[in-house]
XYZ file of C-alpha atoms in Angstrom:
509
model
C -3.890 9.608 65.204
C -3.874 10.591 68.909
C -5.313 14.106 68.947
C -3.006 15.294 71.727
C 0.062 15.032 69.485
C -0.932 18.094 67.474
C -0.229 20.372 70.449
C 2.471 18.253 72.083
C 5.852 19.604 73.168
C 8.102 16.855 74.542
C 10.813 17.054 77.172
C 13.470 14.334 76.976
C 14.766 13.199 80.358
C 17.928 11.138 80.783
C 16.803 9.577 84.090
C 20.173 9.031 85.747
C 21.080 12.699 85.275
C 17.893 14.624 85.981
C 17.319 14.756 89.748
C 18.548 12.516 92.562
C 15.910 12.343 95.288
C 17.679 9.952 97.672
C 21.297 11.142 97.645
C 22.879 8.088 96.027
C 24.339 10.143 93.160
C 21.989 8.820 90.466
C 18.784 10.423 89.236
C 15.622 8.439 89.852
C 11.888 8.244 89.185
C 10.977 10.004 92.420
C 13.256 12.831 91.327
C 11.325 13.146 88.072
C 8.031 13.156 89.971
C 9.302 15.984 92.179
C 10.207 18.052 89.105
C 6.973 17.595 87.141
C 5.823 21.100 88.042
C 9.024 22.418 86.491
C 8.308 20.505 83.291
C 4.801 21.936 83.229
C 6.123 25.472 83.802
C 8.325 25.077 80.736
C 5.163 24.456 78.743
C 6.043 20.841 77.972
C 3.053 18.534 78.089
C 4.799 15.251 77.300
C 7.903 13.371 78.445
C 10.221 10.896 76.787
C 12.278 8.909 79.288
C 15.442 7.154 78.185
C 15.411 3.485 79.292
C 14.466 2.850 82.903
C 14.523 -0.956 82.664
C 16.748 -3.339 84.596
C 20.164 -3.415 82.947
C 23.864 -4.017 83.603
C 24.329 -0.539 82.054
C 27.037 -1.367 79.573
C 25.239 1.058 77.247
C 23.434 3.322 79.702
C 20.336 1.117 79.807
C 20.078 0.406 76.085
C 21.212 -3.094 77.017
C 18.040 -4.391 78.641
C 18.200 -7.299 81.076
C 14.502 -7.294 81.986
C 11.976 -5.296 79.956
C 9.268 -5.635 82.595
C 11.270 -4.485 85.613
C 12.442 -0.980 86.514
C 16.168 -0.804 87.297
C 16.497 -0.692 91.103
C 18.659 2.417 90.961
C 15.660 4.301 89.531
C 13.054 2.782 91.830
C 10.366 0.170 91.333
C 7.579 -0.668 88.923
C 5.252 0.958 91.426
C 7.300 4.167 91.269
C 6.953 4.230 87.492
C 3.218 3.687 87.807
C 3.081 6.583 90.239
C 5.013 8.744 87.774
C 2.396 7.964 85.124
C -0.384 8.931 87.541
C 1.257 12.152 88.732
C 2.158 13.222 85.204
C -1.337 12.543 83.912
C -2.834 14.548 86.768
C -0.806 17.522 85.503
C -1.768 16.971 81.860
C 1.596 15.425 80.910
C 1.930 12.306 78.740
C 4.833 9.876 79.222
C 6.618 7.859 76.551
C 9.037 5.111 77.522
C 12.026 4.041 75.441
C 11.557 0.734 73.632
C 14.682 -1.190 72.634
C 13.436 -3.886 70.231
C 16.582 -4.626 68.235
C 18.735 -6.249 70.891
C 18.934 -7.129 74.574
C 21.700 -7.339 77.121
C 23.803 -10.481 76.978
C 22.533 -11.009 80.540
C 18.884 -11.195 79.488
C 17.290 -14.577 80.401
C 16.376 -15.135 76.749
C 20.029 -14.918 75.751
C 21.266 -17.011 78.658
C 19.087 -19.806 77.286
C 19.895 -19.135 73.618
C 23.649 -19.477 74.187
C 23.284 -22.989 75.602
C 24.307 -25.964 73.467
C 21.018 -27.787 73.986
C 18.166 -26.697 71.707
C 15.434 -24.814 73.584
C 12.566 -22.383 73.008
C 14.945 -19.401 72.834
C 17.557 -20.876 70.488
C 16.152 -18.870 67.575
C 15.404 -15.689 69.550
C 18.868 -14.399 68.529
C 20.986 -14.757 65.397
C 23.668 -17.447 65.657
C 25.818 -18.811 62.853
C 25.819 -22.568 62.290
C 29.299 -23.128 63.740
C 31.901 -21.151 65.625
C 34.089 -21.172 62.497
C 31.440 -19.253 60.546
C 31.880 -15.501 61.037
C 30.871 -13.589 57.879
C 32.777 -10.284 57.781
C 29.722 -8.314 56.621
C 28.163 -8.724 60.066
C 29.256 -7.841 63.583
C 29.835 -11.161 65.300
C 30.957 -12.245 68.747
C 33.050 -15.341 68.271
C 33.814 -18.339 70.419
C 32.461 -17.238 73.794
C 29.351 -19.429 74.118
C 28.762 -23.034 75.009
C 26.734 -23.198 71.813
C 28.621 -24.035 68.606
C 28.068 -20.739 66.826
C 28.789 -17.030 66.846
C 26.115 -14.449 67.588
C 25.362 -11.194 65.837
C 25.383 -7.899 67.716
C 23.747 -4.634 66.713
C 26.180 -2.307 68.435
C 28.276 -3.134 71.497
C 29.505 -6.660 72.178
C 27.053 -6.933 75.082
C 24.021 -6.336 72.804
C 23.082 -9.521 70.923
C 20.685 -8.825 68.054
C 17.179 -10.196 68.360
C 16.098 -12.370 65.460
C 13.452 -10.890 63.172
C 14.866 -12.784 60.205
C 16.518 -11.744 56.947
C 14.796 -10.177 53.966
C 17.502 -11.499 51.641
C 18.778 -14.849 52.904
C 22.419 -15.269 51.869
C 23.374 -18.044 54.335
C 20.387 -20.420 54.479
C 22.226 -22.746 56.842
C 21.719 -20.256 59.695
C 19.600 -17.322 58.497
C 15.812 -17.469 58.799
C 13.479 -15.615 56.420
C 11.572 -12.721 57.970
C 8.276 -14.608 57.932
C 9.563 -17.635 59.823
C 7.452 -18.577 62.888
C 10.482 -18.182 65.180
C 10.924 -14.592 63.970
C 7.238 -13.918 64.497
C 7.634 -15.108 68.092
C 10.200 -12.319 68.580
C 7.675 -9.793 67.251
C 5.006 -11.105 69.607
C 7.431 -10.917 72.545
C 8.009 -7.215 71.837
C 4.264 -6.596 71.515
C 3.794 -8.277 74.884
C 6.328 -5.911 76.477
C 4.556 -2.920 74.956
C 1.154 -4.063 76.235
C 2.634 -4.612 79.706
C 3.637 -0.950 80.070
C 0.712 0.530 78.143
C -1.631 -1.285 80.516
C 0.231 0.292 83.434
C -0.256 3.817 82.088
C 2.484 4.551 79.552
C 1.315 6.751 76.672
C 3.528 5.136 74.050
C 7.151 4.596 73.119
C 10.147 6.131 71.446
C 11.592 3.224 69.480
C 15.367 2.800 69.451
C 16.917 1.870 66.085
C 13.450 1.256 64.680
C 14.762 0.439 61.210
C 17.178 -2.264 62.387
C 14.896 -5.250 62.927
C 15.006 -7.380 59.788
C 18.509 -7.842 58.403
C 19.467 -7.361 54.723
C 16.272 -5.330 54.374
C 17.636 -2.358 52.428
C 14.248 -0.918 51.493
C 12.857 -1.798 54.940
C 9.935 -3.710 53.427
C 9.841 -6.498 56.012
C 10.735 -4.185 58.885
C 7.895 -1.847 57.898
C 5.510 -4.815 57.837
C 6.366 -5.571 61.466
C 5.748 -2.008 62.615
C 2.529 -1.758 60.634
C 1.317 -4.757 62.616
C 2.298 -3.012 65.849
C 0.404 0.115 64.757
C -2.674 -1.996 64.010
C -2.507 -3.363 67.557
C -2.239 0.130 69.017
C -5.054 1.541 66.893
C -7.286 -1.253 68.133
C -6.355 -1.427 71.801
C -4.493 1.825 72.629
C -5.759 4.474 70.166
C -4.540 7.445 72.240
C -1.005 6.110 72.595
C 1.830 7.135 70.270
C 5.029 5.874 68.677
C 8.049 7.932 67.609
C 10.813 6.263 65.634
C 14.553 6.704 65.630
C 14.665 6.325 61.850
C 15.008 9.633 59.935
C 13.220 8.397 56.826
C 9.646 9.680 57.193
C 8.272 8.093 54.039
C 9.291 4.693 55.395
C 8.685 5.231 59.096
C 5.410 7.175 58.905
C 3.769 6.176 55.631
C 4.944 2.564 55.355
C 5.491 1.551 58.982
C 2.726 3.463 60.723
C 4.745 5.484 63.201
C 2.960 8.597 64.393
C 6.245 10.518 64.504
C 9.763 10.224 63.101
C 12.857 11.960 64.472
C 14.839 14.235 62.189
C 18.250 12.960 63.269
C 21.673 14.573 63.022
C 23.273 12.620 60.184
C 26.278 14.560 58.962
C 25.401 16.505 55.815
C 21.650 15.907 55.973
C 19.064 18.656 56.451
C 19.217 18.707 60.242
C 23.010 18.833 60.162
C 22.966 21.645 57.596
C 20.852 23.787 59.888
C 22.758 23.447 63.146
C 26.016 21.450 62.995
C 27.459 21.153 59.501
C 31.157 21.779 58.872
C 33.939 22.073 61.417
C 31.919 22.354 64.610
C 29.085 24.152 62.861
C 31.065 26.650 60.798
C 28.965 25.835 57.700
C 25.603 25.660 59.483
C 22.682 27.898 58.529
C 22.460 29.295 62.062
C 26.158 30.106 62.325
C 26.460 33.883 62.160
C 29.453 33.731 59.783
C 26.993 33.491 56.882
C 28.440 30.402 55.209
C 25.405 28.163 55.660
C 22.807 27.722 52.910
C 19.147 26.903 53.568
C 18.440 25.218 50.229
C 20.087 21.845 51.025
C 17.785 21.651 54.037
C 14.578 22.568 52.195
C 15.466 20.278 49.274
C 15.573 17.352 51.691
C 12.936 18.311 54.240
C 10.054 19.581 52.117
C 9.527 16.448 49.990
C 9.448 14.298 53.123
C 7.146 16.744 54.867
C 4.744 16.989 51.948
C 4.624 13.218 51.477
C 3.905 12.465 55.144
C 2.069 15.458 56.655
C -1.338 13.791 56.348
C -0.137 10.678 58.179
C 2.217 11.837 60.929
C 4.806 14.278 62.186
C 8.495 14.904 61.537
C 10.086 15.747 64.885
C 12.773 18.386 65.365
C 14.816 18.112 68.565
C 16.983 20.691 70.280
C 19.496 17.878 70.958
C 19.378 14.379 72.382
C 21.479 12.031 74.490
C 23.500 10.795 71.498
C 25.116 13.997 70.224
C 27.066 16.963 71.588
C 24.870 19.747 72.874
C 24.328 22.612 70.452
C 26.333 24.882 72.785
C 29.420 23.152 71.339
C 28.545 24.531 67.889
C 26.749 27.858 68.171
C 26.779 30.992 70.322
C 24.005 32.078 72.658
C 22.204 34.346 70.199
C 22.300 31.683 67.497
C 20.847 29.132 69.925
C 17.943 31.467 70.617
C 17.207 31.540 66.881
C 17.538 27.749 66.710
C 14.821 27.471 69.332
C 12.657 29.958 67.434
C 12.953 27.694 64.398
C 12.312 24.406 66.180
C 9.268 25.613 68.117
C 7.559 27.318 65.170
C 8.032 24.579 62.558
C 5.446 21.839 61.886
C 5.780 18.476 63.576
C 6.243 17.656 67.237
C 9.251 19.355 68.907
C 11.468 17.672 71.504
C 13.394 19.687 74.098
C 16.397 17.886 75.615
C 16.759 18.432 79.361
C 19.083 21.326 80.149
C 18.905 22.844 76.671
C 16.423 25.363 78.030
C 19.198 26.842 80.179
C 22.022 26.431 77.670
C 23.869 23.611 79.422
C 27.326 23.074 77.945
C 28.791 20.017 76.307
C 31.615 18.721 78.532
C 34.065 17.306 76.020
C 36.798 16.120 78.389
C 34.884 13.532 80.422
C 35.914 9.891 80.667
C 33.310 7.590 79.131
C 30.556 6.511 81.502
C 28.432 3.411 80.894
C 29.200 3.246 77.189
C 28.719 6.947 76.590
C 32.142 7.684 75.053
C 31.833 10.981 73.114
C 28.176 11.183 74.172
C 29.059 11.351 77.862
C 29.509 15.135 77.810
C 25.852 15.603 76.845
C 24.567 13.401 79.665
C 25.796 15.369 82.666
C 23.503 16.203 85.600
C 20.793 18.808 85.270
C 21.883 22.102 86.813
C 19.198 23.389 89.130
C 20.742 25.954 91.478
C 23.887 27.139 93.224
C 25.518 24.819 95.735
C 26.619 21.222 95.887
C 26.400 19.473 92.520
C 24.342 22.454 91.323
C 21.300 21.041 93.059
C 21.306 17.672 91.300
C 22.346 15.502 94.243
C 23.589 15.652 97.823
C 26.016 12.809 97.054
C 29.777 13.276 97.209
C 30.051 11.188 94.017
C 27.291 12.028 91.550
C 26.687 9.908 88.451
C 28.687 12.417 86.381
C 30.297 15.722 87.399
C 28.382 18.934 86.893
C 29.766 21.946 85.045
C 32.511 23.400 87.278
C 32.601 26.788 85.508
C 31.965 29.857 87.645
C 29.257 30.938 85.209
C 27.608 27.536 84.848
C 23.978 28.059 83.826
C 21.336 26.875 86.270
C 17.568 27.067 86.370
C 17.942 29.434 89.308
C 20.164 31.948 87.519
C 18.450 31.688 84.122
C 14.777 31.663 85.020
C 14.381 35.383 85.741
C 17.029 36.635 83.327
C 15.251 38.426 80.439
C 18.249 37.733 78.174
C 18.394 33.999 78.881
C 17.797 31.046 76.588
C 15.280 29.872 79.197
C 13.152 32.960 78.611
C 13.169 32.465 74.849
C 12.324 28.752 75.092
C 9.412 29.246 77.472
C 8.087 32.224 75.484
C 8.147 30.245 72.253
C 6.511 27.167 73.736
C 3.736 29.369 75.133
C 3.210 30.909 71.688
C 3.117 27.470 70.099
C 0.299 26.451 72.432
C -1.545 29.759 71.947
C -1.622 29.849 68.146
C -3.220 26.935 66.305
C -1.175 27.891 63.235
C 1.949 26.843 65.165
C 0.655 23.402 66.086
C 2.026 20.204 64.594
C -0.040 20.176 61.421
C -1.109 23.057 59.209
C 0.396 25.080 56.409
C 4.049 25.701 55.677
C 5.454 27.917 52.946
C 9.140 28.830 52.789
C 10.171 32.200 51.387
C 13.594 33.621 50.431
C 15.047 30.142 50.524
C 17.191 30.161 47.336
C 20.643 31.582 47.907
C 19.494 34.072 50.518
C 21.078 33.748 53.939
C 18.066 35.335 55.604
C 14.817 33.462 55.164
C 11.191 33.283 56.221
C 8.275 30.893 56.263
C 4.561 31.290 56.637
C 2.246 29.151 58.729
C -1.346 30.288 58.357
C -1.595 33.912 59.449
C 1.877 33.881 61.013
C 5.164 34.653 59.268
C 8.537 33.878 60.837
C 11.532 35.923 59.637
C 15.104 34.889 60.410
C 18.385 36.701 59.937
C 20.954 34.253 61.359
C 23.943 36.141 59.940
C 26.167 38.903 61.311
C 24.997 41.338 58.595
C 22.035 43.749 58.485
C 19.139 42.524 56.320
C 16.196 44.374 54.807
C 13.425 43.278 52.442
C 10.110 44.609 51.181
C 7.116 42.774 52.573
C 3.544 42.316 51.453
C 2.554 41.336 54.957
C 1.260 44.206 57.036
C 0.684 42.916 60.506
C 1.505 43.023 64.164
C 4.773 41.896 65.690
C 3.955 38.996 67.984
C 7.495 38.208 69.150
C 11.065 39.069 68.330
C 14.611 38.117 69.242
C 17.285 40.752 68.800
C 16.542 43.958 66.903
C 13.990 43.542 64.119
C 10.942 45.501 62.973
C 8.370 46.153 60.271
C 8.665 49.727 59.108
C 7.709 51.584 55.922
C 6.660 48.352 54.183
C 9.959 46.673 54.933
C 11.250 43.981 57.238
C 14.387 45.386 58.850
C 16.587 42.940 60.729
C 19.795 43.529 62.621
C 22.314 40.655 62.858
C 21.103 37.431 64.488
C 17.480 38.430 64.839
C 14.030 36.861 64.558
C 10.618 38.359 63.951
C 7.228 36.654 64.286
C 4.477 38.634 62.553
C 0.724 38.054 62.511
C -0.715 39.242 59.209
């Protein structure tokens, strides 16, 4: 286990929307380099970059045309190497995004695979035996290749699925078993891509759709075997590098597959959803002040996974990511402060999505950009300061429009505001680094979790009290300690924890 993960706080950067250094309207690697001091000031000591590889951008870079080449709009391979160097000099690790499940339909592998003549890439993707064979249980693109067959896609039509085989073979005339040599060649090709960037200075990867490799693999047995092999390679050759999975099944991803970290994703009705987004735009969420959210569905799901995996890896909470509406669409400012208090004091490795530290808004009315659709409103340019494009770009046509509201939050107008989300986020990250009890591993004990709407949990000598509701809350406490940090009006007095609506108290006992 890389030791640096225990005190890691990640910052997710959507490259095309972070900072445009050359005025072409699109964020770039040089822009990220120029803002590394800002990242460090936040307290973040690690980055996750969404894909920076060459792509036709039908799905914002998750349709890779060349895994070993930086997209020209972001810069060059040398620029990415320089980003690694500059980040490392400031004590910041950098994870790239790995997309192992599919490529672009413009990738050279696919251009060969779609040919009628048999070649070394014919089995790199999943094709049916003939063009008339299109099983309805799979997503297939039909009748558009020279080759007599239809190809499977994972998501968009431009994303042909790479062939890792099938765990349960139902059509032996065209499906290969997971252990077939052709499927193993796909695994080795992905390992080769990983080694290419790790050798150039990357500190690991976030893995897109990590559970999607082997088809018909309901229990993810064969898929886990592949990732366990990848972990063995990294332990041997890159022991300080890390992997985080887009999976949301920690027992499978961490224990079985060997990932160091697993994202707690927003699947409607699951534990993450219940905390922040459940109901009609969050009206049944725990952190909604209307008091309708219950903590128990979260703890019932989270704690077993945490207890089963805490010796082997980390469950990762995120403030948001590029695939879902920003939390500002669900909760008010005070609630969002409490959300950050929760995320940055829980075990695991937290991820801060760019702009969440200033409360950037979800822009719901935008036309889809590069396959973003409903996600587009969470991918808008970072808002740095007053002026043209709020400091993102000097271009007359930026990648996406910035928030046009008169009160649009920016780093400039939030940084010195004592009531800002920025202040809370940076305070909490600093406390997380200061107190070992708030690091990724360590103890966790929930209290008042039954039907209570206020709740608390203990981590070592620290106790975190939350009252997310609009009602006053008071409870006797056996902890007699010092208040380390608070949000809203809360205090320890006369042997009681007294909390005004929407408040947080961090106590050292």
